């Protein structure tokens, strides 16, 4: 079993849709969670950083962590064509040091 | 210049060549990293430098050799590479701060990467 799994997509949605991106993991020691967005020919950029369980909201983005199910989600409300990118989740144990990345989900938001 | 800059953006090299990738961060961060990104695979951590000292080397073949002369610059020296080494090489930095269990990484800032093709 891979340490972090993501549906690779591609996921195509119409503009304005609510998007749900998900990661599952196997290591119950993971405490720190991040979501990155990567545009084509660019490096990943940090979107959300959360610690332990719960929700965190930033504009149109909401990150949700369910440690009991070993499952994290990123919700994008009112999706825009500019949200078309690959989304990577990353997580680390309680030492919060070297993060393990998922393979990424490619999202296309169609105008 | 702001953020993390990497040069060159693209590199094509033969298996017998020697080349170097360069990374510079303008953020005052205290940790720098090299990652390898291949198609449909997760980011693979290669090397970590904290306060200029190498702290991680994830079983990377010796044909990859990192160098960190100061806290702002990071190099990856390449020699006798194989075609399977073709990938996007990403440099990142972070400002690690003291947390409950030691130094905590509060998020990476990545460069745009060097697209390497080995022929």
CSV table of C-alpha atoms in Angstrom, one decimal:
chain,number,residue,atom,x,y,z
A,1,UNK,CA,0.0,0.0,0.0
A,2,UNK,CA,1.3,3.4,-1.0
A,3,UNK,CA,1.8,5.8,1.9
A,4,UNK,CA,-0.3,8.6,0.4
A,5,UNK,CA,-2.9,8.0,-2.3
A,6,UNK,CA,-4.7,10.5,-4.6
A,7,UNK,CA,-7.1,9.9,-7.4
A,8,UNK,CA,-4.9,11.0,-10.4
A,9,UNK,CA,-7.8,12.3,-12.4
A,10,UNK,CA,-8.0,14.2,-14.7
A,11,UNK,CA,-11.1,15.7,-13.0
A,12,UNK,CA,-13.1,18.0,-15.3
A,13,UNK,CA,-15.8,20.2,-13.9
A,14,UNK,CA,-17.8,23.2,-15.3
A,15,UNK,CA,-17.0,26.7,-14.1
A,16,UNK,CA,-18.8,27.5,-10.8
A,17,UNK,CA,-18.9,23.9,-9.5
A,18,UNK,CA,-17.8,22.8,-6.1
A,19,UNK,CA,-14.7,20.6,-6.4
A,20,UNK,CA,-13.6,18.0,-3.8
A,21,UNK,CA,-10.1,16.7,-4.0
A,22,UNK,CA,-9.1,13.9,-1.6
A,23,UNK,CA,-6.1,12.0,-0.2
A,24,UNK,CA,-6.0,8.9,1.9
A,25,UNK,CA,-3.0,7.8,3.9
A,26,UNK,CA,-1.8,4.8,5.9
A,27,UNK,CA,0.5,6.3,8.6
A,28,UNK,CA,-1.5,7.2,11.7
A,29,UNK,CA,1.4,9.3,13.0
A,30,UNK,CA,0.7,12.1,10.4
A,31,UNK,CA,-0.2,15.3,12.1
A,32,UNK,CA,0.7,18.1,9.6
A,33,UNK,CA,-1.1,18.4,6.3
A,34,UNK,CA,-0.6,20.6,3.3
A,35,UNK,CA,-2.2,21.2,-0.1
A,36,UNK,CA,-0.2,22.5,-3.0
A,37,UNK,CA,-1.3,23.8,-6.4
A,38,UNK,CA,1.0,23.2,-9.4
A,39,UNK,CA,0.4,24.9,-12.7
A,40,UNK,CA,2.0,23.5,-15.9
A,41,UNK,CA,5.7,24.3,-16.1
A,42,UNK,CA,5.8,25.8,-12.6
A,43,UNK,CA,6.7,24.5,-9.1
A,44,UNK,CA,4.1,23.7,-6.5
A,45,UNK,CA,2.7,26.6,-4.5
A,46,UNK,CA,1.4,26.3,-0.9
A,47,UNK,CA,-2.4,26.7,-0.6
A,48,UNK,CA,-3.3,25.4,2.8
A,49,UNK,CA,-1.5,24.2,5.9
A,50,UNK,CA,-3.3,22.4,8.7
A,51,UNK,CA,-2.4,20.7,11.9
A,52,UNK,CA,-4.3,17.6,13.3
A,53,UNK,CA,-8.1,17.2,12.6
A,54,UNK,CA,-10.7,19.8,11.7
A,55,UNK,CA,-11.4,22.4,9.0
A,56,UNK,CA,-9.6,25.4,7.8
A,57,UNK,CA,-11.0,28.0,5.4
A,58,UNK,CA,-9.2,30.5,3.2
A,59,UNK,CA,-11.4,32.3,0.7
A,60,UNK,CA,-12.9,29.8,-1.8
A,61,UNK,CA,-10.7,27.0,-0.4
A,62,UNK,CA,-11.5,24.7,2.6
A,63,UNK,CA,-9.2,22.0,3.9
A,64,UNK,CA,-10.6,19.2,6.0
A,65,UNK,CA,-8.8,16.6,8.0
A,66,UNK,CA,-10.4,13.4,9.4
A,67,UNK,CA,-7.6,11.6,11.2
A,68,UNK,CA,-9.8,8.8,12.4
A,69,UNK,CA,-10.5,7.8,8.7
A,70,UNK,CA,-7.0,8.8,7.6
A,71,UNK,CA,-8.6,11.1,5.0
A,72,UNK,CA,-8.0,14.7,4.0
A,73,UNK,CA,-10.0,16.8,1.5
A,74,UNK,CA,-9.6,20.2,-0.3
A,75,UNK,CA,-12.9,21.8,-1.3
A,76,UNK,CA,-12.9,24.6,-3.9
A,77,UNK,CA,-16.1,26.7,-4.1
A,78,UNK,CA,-17.2,28.6,-7.2
A,79,UNK,CA,-14.4,27.0,-9.2
A,80,UNK,CA,-12.7,29.1,-12.0
A,81,UNK,CA,-10.8,28.2,-15.1
A,82,UNK,CA,-7.7,29.6,-13.3
A,83,UNK,CA,-8.1,26.8,-10.8
A,84,UNK,CA,-7.1,24.3,-13.5
A,85,UNK,CA,-3.9,22.8,-12.2
A,86,UNK,CA,-2.5,19.7,-10.5
A,87,UNK,CA,-3.2,19.6,-6.7
A,88,UNK,CA,-0.8,17.8,-4.4
A,89,UNK,CA,-1.4,16.8,-0.8
A,90,UNK,CA,1.5,16.4,1.6
A,91,UNK,CA,1.7,15.2,5.2
A,92,UNK,CA,4.2,14.7,8.0
A,93,UNK,CA,4.4,13.1,11.4
A,94,UNK,CA,4.5,15.0,14.7
A,95,UNK,CA,8.1,16.0,14.0
A,96,UNK,CA,6.7,18.2,11.2
A,97,UNK,CA,9.8,17.9,9.1
A,98,UNK,CA,10.0,16.0,5.8
A,99,UNK,CA,6.7,15.8,4.2
A,100,UNK,CA,5.4,12.9,2.1
A,101,UNK,CA,3.6,13.9,-1.1
A,102,UNK,CA,0.7,12.3,-2.9
A,103,UNK,CA,1.0,11.8,-6.7
A,104,UNK,CA,-1.4,14.7,-7.4
A,105,UNK,CA,-4.8,15.1,-9.0
A,106,UNK,CA,-5.1,17.0,-12.3
A,107,UNK,CA,-8.1,19.4,-12.3
A,108,UNK,CA,-9.6,21.1,-15.4
A,109,UNK,CA,-12.3,23.7,-14.9
A,110,UNK,CA,-14.1,24.3,-18.1
A,111,UNK,CA,-15.5,27.8,-19.0
B,1,UNK,CA,14.4,38.7,-7.6
B,2,UNK,CA,12.0,37.2,-5.1
B,3,UNK,CA,11.2,33.6,-4.0
B,4,UNK,CA,13.2,30.7,-5.2
B,5,UNK,CA,15.0,30.8,-8.6
B,6,UNK,CA,16.4,27.9,-10.5
B,7,UNK,CA,18.7,27.8,-13.5
B,8,UNK,CA,18.7,26.5,-16.1
B,9,UNK,CA,15.0,26.0,-16.9
B,10,UNK,CA,15.8,23.3,-19.4
B,11,UNK,CA,18.8,21.0,-19.8
B,12,UNK,CA,19.6,18.3,-22.3
B,13,UNK,CA,22.7,16.3,-21.5
B,14,UNK,CA,24.4,13.1,-22.7
B,15,UNK,CA,25.1,10.3,-20.3
B,16,UNK,CA,28.8,11.1,-20.2
B,17,UNK,CA,28.4,14.9,-19.5
B,18,UNK,CA,28.8,16.7,-16.3
B,19,UNK,CA,26.5,19.6,-15.5
B,20,UNK,CA,25.2,21.5,-12.5
B,21,UNK,CA,21.8,22.8,-11.5
B,22,UNK,CA,21.6,26.0,-9.5
B,23,UNK,CA,19.1,27.2,-6.9
B,24,UNK,CA,19.0,30.5,-5.1
B,25,UNK,CA,16.4,31.6,-2.4
B,26,UNK,CA,15.8,35.2,-1.6
B,27,UNK,CA,13.5,34.5,1.4
B,28,UNK,CA,16.0,34.2,4.3
B,29,UNK,CA,14.9,30.6,4.9
B,30,UNK,CA,17.1,28.2,6.9
B,31,UNK,CA,16.4,24.9,5.0
B,32,UNK,CA,16.8,24.0,1.4
B,33,UNK,CA,15.8,20.8,-0.5
B,34,UNK,CA,16.2,19.0,-3.8
B,35,UNK,CA,13.1,17.1,-5.1
B,36,UNK,CA,12.7,14.9,-8.2
B,37,UNK,CA,9.3,15.0,-9.9
B,38,UNK,CA,8.6,12.3,-12.5
B,39,UNK,CA,5.3,11.9,-14.5
B,40,UNK,CA,2.5,10.4,-12.4
B,41,UNK,CA,4.8,9.8,-9.4
B,42,UNK,CA,4.9,11.6,-6.1
B,43,UNK,CA,7.6,14.1,-5.4
B,44,UNK,CA,10.7,12.3,-4.3
B,45,UNK,CA,12.9,14.0,-1.7
B,46,UNK,CA,16.6,13.8,-2.6
B,47,UNK,CA,18.5,16.0,-0.3
B,48,UNK,CA,17.9,18.3,2.7
B,49,UNK,CA,20.1,21.0,4.1
B,50,UNK,CA,19.3,22.7,7.4
B,51,UNK,CA,21.5,25.7,8.3
B,52,UNK,CA,23.8,24.6,5.5
B,53,UNK,CA,24.4,21.1,6.9
B,54,UNK,CA,23.1,18.1,5.0
B,55,UNK,CA,20.6,16.3,7.2
B,56,UNK,CA,19.0,13.9,4.7
B,57,UNK,CA,20.2,11.8,1.8
B,58,UNK,CA,17.4,9.5,0.7
B,59,UNK,CA,19.4,6.8,-0.9
B,60,UNK,CA,20.2,8.9,-3.9
B,61,UNK,CA,22.8,7.5,-6.4
B,62,UNK,CA,26.2,9.0,-6.2
B,63,UNK,CA,25.9,10.4,-9.7
B,64,UNK,CA,23.9,13.2,-8.0
B,65,UNK,CA,26.0,15.3,-5.7
B,66,UNK,CA,24.6,18.3,-3.8
B,67,UNK,CA,26.5,21.3,-2.6
B,68,UNK,CA,25.3,24.1,-0.2
B,69,UNK,CA,27.9,26.8,0.0
B,70,UNK,CA,25.7,29.1,2.1
B,71,UNK,CA,22.1,29.3,3.3
B,72,UNK,CA,20.9,31.0,0.1
B,73,UNK,CA,22.5,28.8,-2.6
B,74,UNK,CA,22.1,25.1,-3.4
B,75,UNK,CA,23.6,23.2,-6.3
B,76,UNK,CA,23.0,19.7,-7.7
B,77,UNK,CA,26.0,18.4,-9.6
B,78,UNK,CA,25.2,15.7,-12.2
B,79,UNK,CA,27.6,13.2,-13.9
B,80,UNK,CA,27.2,10.0,-15.9
B,81,UNK,CA,23.4,10.2,-15.6
B,82,UNK,CA,21.0,7.5,-17.0
B,83,UNK,CA,17.9,8.1,-19.2
B,84,UNK,CA,15.7,7.2,-16.3
B,85,UNK,CA,17.0,10.3,-14.5
B,86,UNK,CA,15.1,12.5,-16.9
B,87,UNK,CA,12.6,14.4,-14.8
B,88,UNK,CA,11.7,17.8,-13.4
B,89,UNK,CA,14.2,18.7,-10.6
B,90,UNK,CA,12.7,21.1,-8.0
B,91,UNK,CA,14.5,23.1,-5.4
B,92,UNK,CA,12.6,24.3,-2.4
B,93,UNK,CA,13.2,26.2,0.8
B,94,UNK,CA,11.5,26.5,4.1
B,95,UNK,CA,11.7,28.5,7.3
B,96,UNK,CA,11.7,25.9,10.0
B,97,UNK,CA,10.7,27.1,13.5
B,98,UNK,CA,10.9,25.5,16.9
B,99,UNK,CA,7.8,23.5,17.7
B,100,UNK,CA,6.7,20.9,20.3
B,101,UNK,CA,8.9,18.1,18.9
B,102,UNK,CA,11.7,20.1,17.5
B,103,UNK,CA,12.0,22.1,14.3
B,104,UNK,CA,8.8,22.3,12.4
B,105,UNK,CA,8.5,22.9,8.6
B,106,UNK,CA,5.7,25.3,8.0
B,107,UNK,CA,5.6,24.9,4.3
B,108,UNK,CA,7.9,24.8,1.2
B,109,UNK,CA,8.5,27.5,-1.3
B,110,UNK,CA,9.4,25.8,-4.6
B,111,UNK,CA,11.3,27.1,-7.6
B,112,UNK,CA,9.9,26.5,-11.1
B,113,UNK,CA,12.3,23.6,-11.6
B,114,UNK,CA,14.8,22.4,-14.2
B,115,UNK,CA,13.4,20.1,-16.8
B,116,UNK,CA,16.3,17.6,-17.4
B,117,UNK,CA,16.5,15.3,-20.4
B,118,UNK,CA,19.2,12.7,-20.5
B,119,UNK,CA,20.0,11.3,-23.9
